[in-house]
Amino acid sequence: MITARAPGKLFIAGEYAVVEPGGDAVVVAVDRHVHVHLGPADRGRVDSDQPGWAPLTWSRDATGVVADDDRALDHVLSTIRTVEEFVIGLGIDPRTHSLRISSDLDDADGRKYGLGSSAAVTVATIRALDEFYGLRLSPLEQFRLALLAIIEVAPTSSGGDVAASSFGGWISYRSPDRAALAELRARDGVLAAFRAPWAPLAISPLPSPDTLEFVVGWTGAAASTAQLVDDVQAAVGAGTSAGPALPYERFLTESRARVADLTAGLADGDPERVLAAVRAARRLLVALGTGLGVEIETPALTRLCDEAEAIGAAAKSSGAGGGDCGIVLAPGGTDLTPMLDGWQRAGVRRLTLAVAPPEPRVGAR
């Protein structure tokens, strides 16, 4: 039996802007994981211990791997299909297998924390299939296959979550043109898309801000990243303005500047610059949501962030917002008690998370 795992993620800055090709973000991998156990089998099957999961069985037809029921394309099924196309392109005969999935990324009731479970299960499955087929893929190659699988299911995914799950640690990420990759795959196949230049992709490790304490709060409200990204894109396309206008092109420019400030602060070990960049990134996302009429920072996230700022920390929503988690960076030695007491009164729960260590051989341009 092969066992593989991949960590979840949190976005620190760059949300929404990173959806555009060439958009920049800073993401971190967290020390909760999706686990995959895989072995050879006579019939393809995917099981999970997650609440509400029904076993998925699959087989092959002339088009490749297909589900045996009427289920819509699933992230795991897309990953199996993508790897199978890849190995066939390499001249390797595909083999049938079964896998079982377990996750640390949800609470005991199966509610998602917003830690990127779709990306983590995709990367963990890629890692298990890498060993199953003896491919010996590098973290960058695993990332490429995982992103090709993800965008078959979620075309608007930036891939920042996939990068965090693939590389670990703190990551500077610049997104490739996923629409172009999807078009290339549809025309020429997985292997051609895998091997093609992925400009403007850039992935680099960043130093951990050791003088700052990293704290995560969970609002208890689940949010759909795909839906929120679609809502923002629709509002931008329609020219919607429900409040003080922040032109989208200006948002993209300012987001890149805030990510650059954050990256420089991390690289230089400058905690004050890091804190200032996170605070500015929060204000920018709030302005975007207000201007487009999309609730990015919910009342619970506002309370989470305001309680953090009251003790001298920096905080913001993580990812698409709309619920899920907020992140806090606090100067070392800060008394967190007033913030945590305020969170408790607001129904915000602190998650006991740390940053997952980086994988070896990180770095791609």
Short mmCIF file of C-alpha atoms in Angstrom, two decimals:
data_model
loop_
_atom_site.label_atom_id
_atom_site.label_comp_id
_atom_site.label_asym_id
_atom_site.label_seq_id
_atom_site.Cartn_x
_atom_site.Cartn_y
_atom_site.Cartn_z
CA MET A 1 0.00 0.00 0.00
CA ILE A 2 1.33 3.44 -0.99
CA THR A 3 0.73 6.34 1.40
CA ALA A 4 1.09 10.00 0.42
CA ARG A 5 -0.04 13.30 1.87
CA ALA A 6 -0.13 17.00 1.03
CA PRO A 7 -0.64 20.06 3.26
CA GLY A 8 -3.40 22.63 3.18
CA LYS A 9 -2.79 26.31 2.55
CA LEU A 10 -3.66 29.86 3.53
CA PHE A 11 -3.30 32.95 1.37
CA ILE A 12 -1.43 35.82 3.01
CA ALA A 13 -1.88 38.39 0.21
CA GLY A 14 -2.72 38.68 -3.47
CA GLU A 15 -6.22 37.24 -3.49
CA TYR A 16 -8.35 37.88 -6.58
CA ALA A 17 -5.47 39.57 -8.41
CA VAL A 18 -3.65 36.23 -8.61
CA VAL A 19 -6.54 34.84 -10.66
CA GLU A 20 -5.31 36.98 -13.56
CA PRO A 21 -2.39 35.47 -15.55
CA GLY A 22 0.79 36.93 -14.07
CA GLY A 23 -0.93 37.86 -10.81
CA ASP A 24 1.22 37.64 -7.68
CA ALA A 25 0.44 36.19 -4.26
CA VAL A 26 2.07 35.01 -1.07
CA VAL A 27 0.75 31.70 0.29
CA VAL A 28 1.75 29.38 3.11
CA ALA A 29 1.34 25.65 3.56
CA VAL A 30 -0.12 24.62 6.92
CA ASP A 31 0.55 21.53 8.98
CA ARG A 32 -2.77 19.83 8.36
CA HIS A 33 -2.93 17.36 5.53
CA VAL A 34 -4.94 15.25 3.17
CA HIS A 35 -3.79 11.61 3.25
CA VAL A 36 -4.11 9.16 0.36
CA HIS A 37 -3.63 5.38 0.56
CA LEU A 38 -3.38 3.69 -2.83
CA GLY A 39 -2.91 0.13 -4.00
CA PRO A 40 -3.46 -2.05 -7.09
CA ALA A 41 -6.99 -3.33 -7.66
CA ASP A 42 -9.14 -5.14 -10.16
CA ARG A 43 -11.62 -2.26 -10.25
CA GLY A 44 -11.04 1.46 -9.91
CA ARG A 45 -12.44 2.85 -6.67
CA VAL A 46 -12.13 5.95 -4.50
CA ASP A 47 -13.26 5.90 -0.86
CA SER A 48 -13.11 8.56 1.84
CA ASP A 49 -13.87 8.86 5.53
CA GLN A 50 -15.35 12.33 4.96
CA PRO A 51 -19.03 12.81 5.90
CA GLY A 52 -21.35 12.61 2.93
CA TRP A 53 -18.82 10.96 0.64
CA ALA A 54 -20.21 8.17 -1.52
CA PRO A 55 -17.70 5.66 -2.95
CA LEU A 56 -16.68 6.54 -6.48
CA THR A 57 -15.97 3.75 -8.93
CA TRP A 58 -14.37 4.26 -12.29
CA SER A 59 -13.51 2.39 -15.45
CA ARG A 60 -12.18 3.13 -18.91
CA ASP A 61 -13.83 3.73 -22.25
CA ALA A 62 -12.57 5.11 -25.56
CA THR A 63 -12.16 8.56 -23.98
CA GLY A 64 -10.14 7.31 -20.99
CA VAL A 65 -11.09 7.21 -17.31
CA VAL A 66 -14.80 7.73 -16.59
CA ALA A 67 -16.96 7.47 -13.47
CA ASP A 68 -19.30 4.49 -13.33
CA ASP A 69 -22.16 6.65 -12.06
CA ASP A 70 -23.58 9.98 -13.18
CA ARG A 71 -21.40 11.99 -10.82
CA ALA A 72 -19.96 15.24 -12.15
CA LEU A 73 -16.23 15.41 -12.72
CA ASP A 74 -14.55 15.21 -9.34
CA HIS A 75 -11.11 16.52 -8.36
CA VAL A 76 -9.83 13.02 -7.63
CA LEU A 77 -11.31 11.58 -10.81
CA SER A 78 -9.79 14.45 -12.79
CA THR A 79 -6.41 13.72 -11.19
CA ILE A 80 -6.61 10.02 -12.03
CA ARG A 81 -7.61 10.88 -15.59
CA THR A 82 -4.81 13.45 -15.96
CA VAL A 83 -2.11 11.10 -14.68
CA GLU A 84 -3.39 8.26 -16.85
CA GLU A 85 -3.20 10.45 -19.98
CA PHE A 86 0.28 11.49 -18.89
CA VAL A 87 1.64 7.96 -18.40
CA ILE A 88 0.12 6.78 -21.69
CA GLY A 89 1.93 9.67 -23.36
CA LEU A 90 5.16 8.39 -21.81
CA GLY A 91 4.50 4.91 -23.23
CA ILE A 92 3.54 3.38 -19.86
CA ASP A 93 0.58 1.02 -19.68
CA PRO A 94 -2.11 2.32 -17.30
CA ARG A 95 -3.01 0.20 -14.28
CA THR A 96 -6.13 -0.01 -12.17
CA HIS A 97 -5.99 1.01 -8.52
CA SER A 98 -8.11 1.88 -5.53
CA LEU A 99 -7.45 4.73 -3.14
CA ARG A 100 -8.77 5.92 0.18
CA ILE A 101 -8.72 9.52 1.33
CA SER A 102 -8.67 11.00 4.83
CA SER A 103 -8.31 14.64 5.79
CA ASP A 104 -7.22 16.85 8.68
CA LEU A 105 -8.53 19.96 6.89
CA ASP A 106 -12.09 19.80 8.22
CA ASP A 107 -13.66 19.92 11.66
CA ALA A 108 -15.17 16.88 13.36
CA ASP A 109 -18.54 17.53 11.67
CA GLY A 110 -16.98 17.64 8.21
CA ARG A 111 -17.19 21.43 7.89
CA LYS A 112 -14.34 22.78 5.80
CA TYR A 113 -11.96 25.29 7.34
CA GLY A 114 -11.07 26.75 3.94
CA LEU A 115 -7.55 25.32 3.90
CA GLY A 116 -7.53 24.24 0.27
CA SER A 117 -8.73 20.65 0.48
CA SER A 118 -9.27 20.36 -3.28
CA ALA A 119 -5.67 21.30 -4.02
CA ALA A 120 -4.31 19.13 -1.21
CA VAL A 121 -6.22 16.02 -2.29
CA THR A 122 -5.10 16.59 -5.87
CA VAL A 123 -1.42 16.90 -4.92
CA ALA A 124 -1.60 13.95 -2.50
CA THR A 125 -3.16 11.80 -5.23
CA ILE A 126 -0.50 12.91 -7.70
CA ARG A 127 2.19 11.91 -5.20
CA ALA A 128 0.63 8.48 -4.65
CA LEU A 129 0.29 7.86 -8.38
CA ASP A 130 3.85 9.11 -8.93
CA GLU A 131 5.08 6.32 -6.66
CA PHE A 132 2.59 3.80 -8.11
CA TYR A 133 3.97 4.33 -11.62
CA GLY A 134 7.60 4.94 -10.57
CA LEU A 135 7.69 8.35 -12.26
CA ARG A 136 10.02 10.09 -9.75
CA LEU A 137 8.49 13.51 -10.38
CA SER A 138 9.99 16.63 -8.83
CA PRO A 139 7.77 18.95 -6.75
CA LEU A 140 7.54 21.27 -9.78
CA GLU A 141 6.46 18.40 -12.03
CA GLN A 142 3.90 17.32 -9.44
CA PHE A 143 2.64 20.90 -9.34
CA ARG A 144 2.25 20.99 -13.12
CA LEU A 145 0.22 17.80 -13.25
CA ALA A 146 -1.88 18.86 -10.27
CA LEU A 147 -2.73 22.23 -11.79
CA LEU A 148 -3.67 20.61 -15.11
CA ALA A 149 -6.05 18.35 -13.17
CA ILE A 150 -7.47 21.22 -11.08
CA ILE A 151 -8.31 23.50 -14.00
CA GLU A 152 -10.33 20.73 -15.64
CA VAL A 153 -12.71 21.04 -12.67
CA ALA A 154 -12.19 24.66 -11.58
CA PRO A 155 -10.97 26.78 -14.52
CA THR A 156 -10.70 29.96 -12.42
CA SER A 157 -8.35 28.39 -9.87
CA SER A 158 -5.17 30.47 -9.62
CA GLY A 159 -3.00 27.52 -8.62
CA GLY A 160 -1.66 29.30 -5.53
CA ASP A 161 -3.21 26.63 -3.32
CA VAL A 162 -1.65 23.93 -5.52
CA ALA A 163 1.76 25.58 -5.15
CA ALA A 164 1.47 25.65 -1.37
CA SER A 165 0.46 21.98 -1.27
CA SER A 166 3.27 21.05 -3.68
CA PHE A 167 6.15 23.04 -2.18
CA GLY A 168 5.34 23.71 1.48
CA GLY A 169 6.57 26.63 3.58
CA TRP A 170 6.11 30.27 2.60
CA ILE A 171 5.79 30.72 -1.15
CA SER A 172 5.91 33.61 -3.59
CA TYR A 173 3.64 32.66 -6.48
CA ARG A 174 2.91 34.13 -9.91
CA SER A 175 0.11 32.44 -11.81
CA PRO A 176 0.45 31.06 -15.34
CA ASP A 177 -2.19 31.49 -18.06
CA ARG A 178 -4.47 28.59 -17.14
CA ALA A 179 -6.89 29.18 -20.01
CA ALA A 180 -4.01 28.77 -22.45
CA LEU A 181 -2.93 25.58 -20.67
CA ALA A 182 -6.46 24.15 -20.80
CA GLU A 183 -6.68 24.96 -24.50
CA LEU A 184 -3.29 23.34 -25.14
CA ARG A 185 -4.31 20.22 -23.23
CA ALA A 186 -7.58 19.96 -25.15
CA ARG A 187 -5.76 20.31 -28.46
CA ASP A 188 -2.49 18.41 -27.94
CA GLY A 189 -2.94 16.37 -24.76
CA VAL A 190 -1.64 16.32 -21.21
CA LEU A 191 2.00 15.56 -22.03
CA ALA A 192 2.27 18.50 -24.43
CA ALA A 193 0.69 20.86 -21.91
CA PHE A 194 2.94 19.50 -19.14
CA ARG A 195 6.09 20.09 -21.20
CA ALA A 196 5.16 23.48 -22.64
CA PRO A 197 6.54 26.78 -21.30
CA TRP A 198 4.27 28.01 -18.53
CA ALA A 199 4.99 31.74 -18.69
CA PRO A 200 4.53 33.81 -16.62
CA LEU A 201 4.66 31.17 -13.85
CA ALA A 202 7.10 31.90 -11.04
CA ILE A 203 7.40 30.03 -7.74
CA SER A 204 9.99 30.90 -5.10
CA PRO A 205 10.44 30.02 -1.42
CA LEU A 206 10.30 32.83 1.12
CA PRO A 207 11.84 33.04 4.59
CA SER A 208 9.50 32.51 7.50
CA PRO A 209 8.94 35.71 9.56
CA ASP A 210 10.39 34.23 12.74
CA THR A 211 9.92 37.38 14.81
CA LEU A 212 6.17 37.39 14.12
CA GLU A 213 3.59 35.00 15.55
CA PHE A 214 1.28 33.42 12.97
CA VAL A 215 -2.29 32.97 14.23
CA VAL A 216 -5.33 31.70 12.36
CA GLY A 217 -8.97 32.28 13.22
CA TRP A 218 -11.93 30.41 11.74
CA THR A 219 -15.31 32.09 11.45
CA GLY A 220 -17.24 28.82 11.26
CA ALA A 221 -18.89 29.92 8.01
CA ALA A 222 -17.95 28.04 4.86
CA ALA A 223 -17.33 29.99 1.66
CA SER A 224 -17.10 28.98 -1.98
CA THR A 225 -13.93 30.36 -3.54
CA ALA A 226 -15.09 29.53 -7.05
CA GLN A 227 -18.42 31.31 -6.51
CA LEU A 228 -16.82 34.40 -4.99
CA VAL A 229 -14.25 34.63 -7.79
CA ASP A 230 -17.07 34.25 -10.33
CA ASP A 231 -19.04 36.99 -8.54
CA VAL A 232 -16.10 39.38 -8.65
CA GLN A 233 -15.38 38.62 -12.30
CA ALA A 234 -19.05 39.08 -13.18
CA ALA A 235 -19.20 42.41 -11.33
CA VAL A 236 -16.03 43.60 -13.04
CA GLY A 237 -17.39 42.58 -16.43
CA ALA A 238 -20.66 44.36 -15.78
CA GLY A 239 -18.98 47.50 -14.49
CA THR A 240 -20.79 47.17 -11.17
CA SER A 241 -20.13 49.76 -8.47
CA ALA A 242 -22.01 49.52 -5.16
CA GLY A 243 -19.85 51.92 -3.21
CA PRO A 244 -16.61 53.91 -3.44
CA ALA A 245 -15.21 52.83 -6.79
CA LEU A 246 -11.89 51.04 -7.01
CA PRO A 247 -11.18 50.51 -10.71
CA TYR A 248 -10.21 46.89 -11.26
CA GLU A 249 -6.99 47.74 -13.10
CA ARG A 250 -5.97 49.94 -10.18
CA PHE A 251 -6.79 47.10 -7.80
CA LEU A 252 -4.52 44.76 -9.76
CA THR A 253 -1.67 47.30 -9.73
CA GLU A 254 -2.02 48.01 -6.01
CA SER A 255 -2.31 44.31 -5.15
CA ARG A 256 0.96 43.61 -6.95
CA ALA A 257 2.58 46.46 -5.02
CA ARG A 258 1.32 45.13 -1.69
CA VAL A 259 2.57 41.64 -2.49
CA ALA A 260 5.93 43.10 -3.52
CA ASP A 261 6.13 44.97 -0.19
CA LEU A 262 5.28 41.80 1.71
CA THR A 263 7.78 39.72 -0.23
CA ALA A 264 10.53 42.27 0.32
CA GLY A 265 9.72 42.48 4.03
CA LEU A 266 9.93 38.70 4.36
CA ALA A 267 13.14 38.51 2.32
CA ASP A 268 14.78 41.30 4.34
CA GLY A 269 13.55 40.12 7.74
CA ASP A 270 11.70 43.43 8.22
CA PRO A 271 8.66 42.70 10.43
CA GLU A 272 7.29 46.24 10.31
CA ARG A 273 7.19 46.16 6.51
CA VAL A 274 5.47 42.78 6.63
CA LEU A 275 2.82 44.06 9.04
CA ALA A 276 2.24 47.22 7.00
CA ALA A 277 1.84 45.18 3.80
CA VAL A 278 -0.73 42.86 5.40
CA ARG A 279 -2.74 45.81 6.74
CA ALA A 280 -2.67 47.48 3.33
CA ALA A 281 -3.71 44.23 1.64
CA ARG A 282 -6.72 44.05 3.96
CA ARG A 283 -7.81 47.59 3.11
CA LEU A 284 -7.44 46.85 -0.59
CA LEU A 285 -9.64 43.74 -0.45
CA VAL A 286 -12.29 45.59 1.57
CA ALA A 287 -12.32 48.37 -1.03
CA LEU A 288 -12.66 45.84 -3.84
CA GLY A 289 -15.59 44.11 -2.17
CA THR A 290 -17.32 47.38 -1.33
CA GLY A 291 -16.88 48.75 -4.81
CA LEU A 292 -18.21 45.61 -6.50
CA GLY A 293 -20.94 44.76 -4.01
CA VAL A 294 -19.34 41.43 -3.10
CA GLU A 295 -19.00 40.53 0.59
CA ILE A 296 -15.33 39.60 0.89
CA GLU A 297 -14.85 40.66 4.52
CA THR A 298 -17.89 39.40 6.42
CA PRO A 299 -18.86 40.84 9.84
CA ALA A 300 -17.14 37.88 11.54
CA LEU A 301 -13.95 38.50 9.55
CA THR A 302 -14.14 42.21 10.36
CA ARG A 303 -14.37 41.38 14.06
CA LEU A 304 -11.48 38.92 13.73
CA CYS A 305 -9.28 41.55 12.08
CA ASP A 306 -10.30 44.47 14.29
CA GLU A 307 -9.58 42.52 17.48
CA ALA A 308 -6.12 41.71 16.09
CA GLU A 309 -5.37 45.29 15.12
CA ALA A 310 -6.41 46.45 18.59
CA ILE A 311 -3.42 44.57 20.07
CA GLY A 312 -0.96 45.89 17.45
CA ALA A 313 -1.12 42.91 15.10
CA ALA A 314 -1.94 42.85 11.39
CA ALA A 315 -4.82 40.74 10.08
CA LYS A 316 -6.93 40.09 7.02
CA SER A 317 -9.25 37.57 5.43
CA SER A 318 -7.44 34.67 3.77
CA GLY A 319 -8.30 33.53 0.28
CA ALA A 320 -11.56 34.62 -1.28
CA GLY A 321 -13.06 35.68 2.05
CA GLY A 322 -16.81 35.43 2.46
CA GLY A 323 -16.22 33.32 5.58
CA ASP A 324 -13.63 30.62 6.30
CA CYS A 325 -10.40 31.90 7.89
CA GLY A 326 -8.56 35.07 8.71
CA ILE A 327 -4.82 35.29 9.30
CA VAL A 328 -2.98 37.31 11.94
CA LEU A 329 0.69 38.26 12.22
CA ALA A 330 1.56 39.60 15.65
CA PRO A 331 4.90 40.93 16.90
CA GLY A 332 6.68 38.38 19.07
CA GLY A 333 5.74 38.63 22.73
CA THR A 334 2.36 40.27 22.07
CA ASP A 335 -0.29 39.32 24.62
CA LEU A 336 -2.91 37.61 22.46
CA THR A 337 -5.43 37.19 25.30
CA PRO A 338 -7.57 40.28 24.56
CA MET A 339 -7.79 39.29 20.89
CA LEU A 340 -8.67 35.68 21.64
CA ASP A 341 -11.28 36.75 24.21
CA GLY A 342 -12.85 39.02 21.59
CA TRP A 343 -12.82 36.17 19.09
CA GLN A 344 -14.58 33.90 21.54
CA ARG A 345 -17.33 36.44 22.11
CA ALA A 346 -17.73 36.76 18.33
CA GLY A 347 -17.81 33.01 17.73
CA VAL A 348 -14.40 32.97 16.04
CA ARG A 349 -12.31 29.91 16.81
CA ARG A 350 -8.52 29.85 16.89
CA LEU A 351 -7.11 26.99 14.83
CA THR A 352 -3.96 25.34 16.14
CA LEU A 353 -1.97 25.59 12.93
CA ALA A 354 1.69 26.02 12.10
CA VAL A 355 3.45 26.44 8.77
CA ALA A 356 4.30 23.14 7.09
CA PRO A 357 8.03 22.84 6.27
CA PRO A 358 9.13 23.34 2.66
CA GLU A 359 9.66 20.44 0.31
CA PRO A 360 13.18 20.02 -1.17
CA ARG A 361 14.06 21.43 -4.58
CA VAL A 362 11.62 24.33 -4.42
CA GLY A 363 11.93 26.99 -7.10
CA ALA A 364 10.71 27.50 -10.64
CA ARG A 365 10.70 30.19 -13.28
#
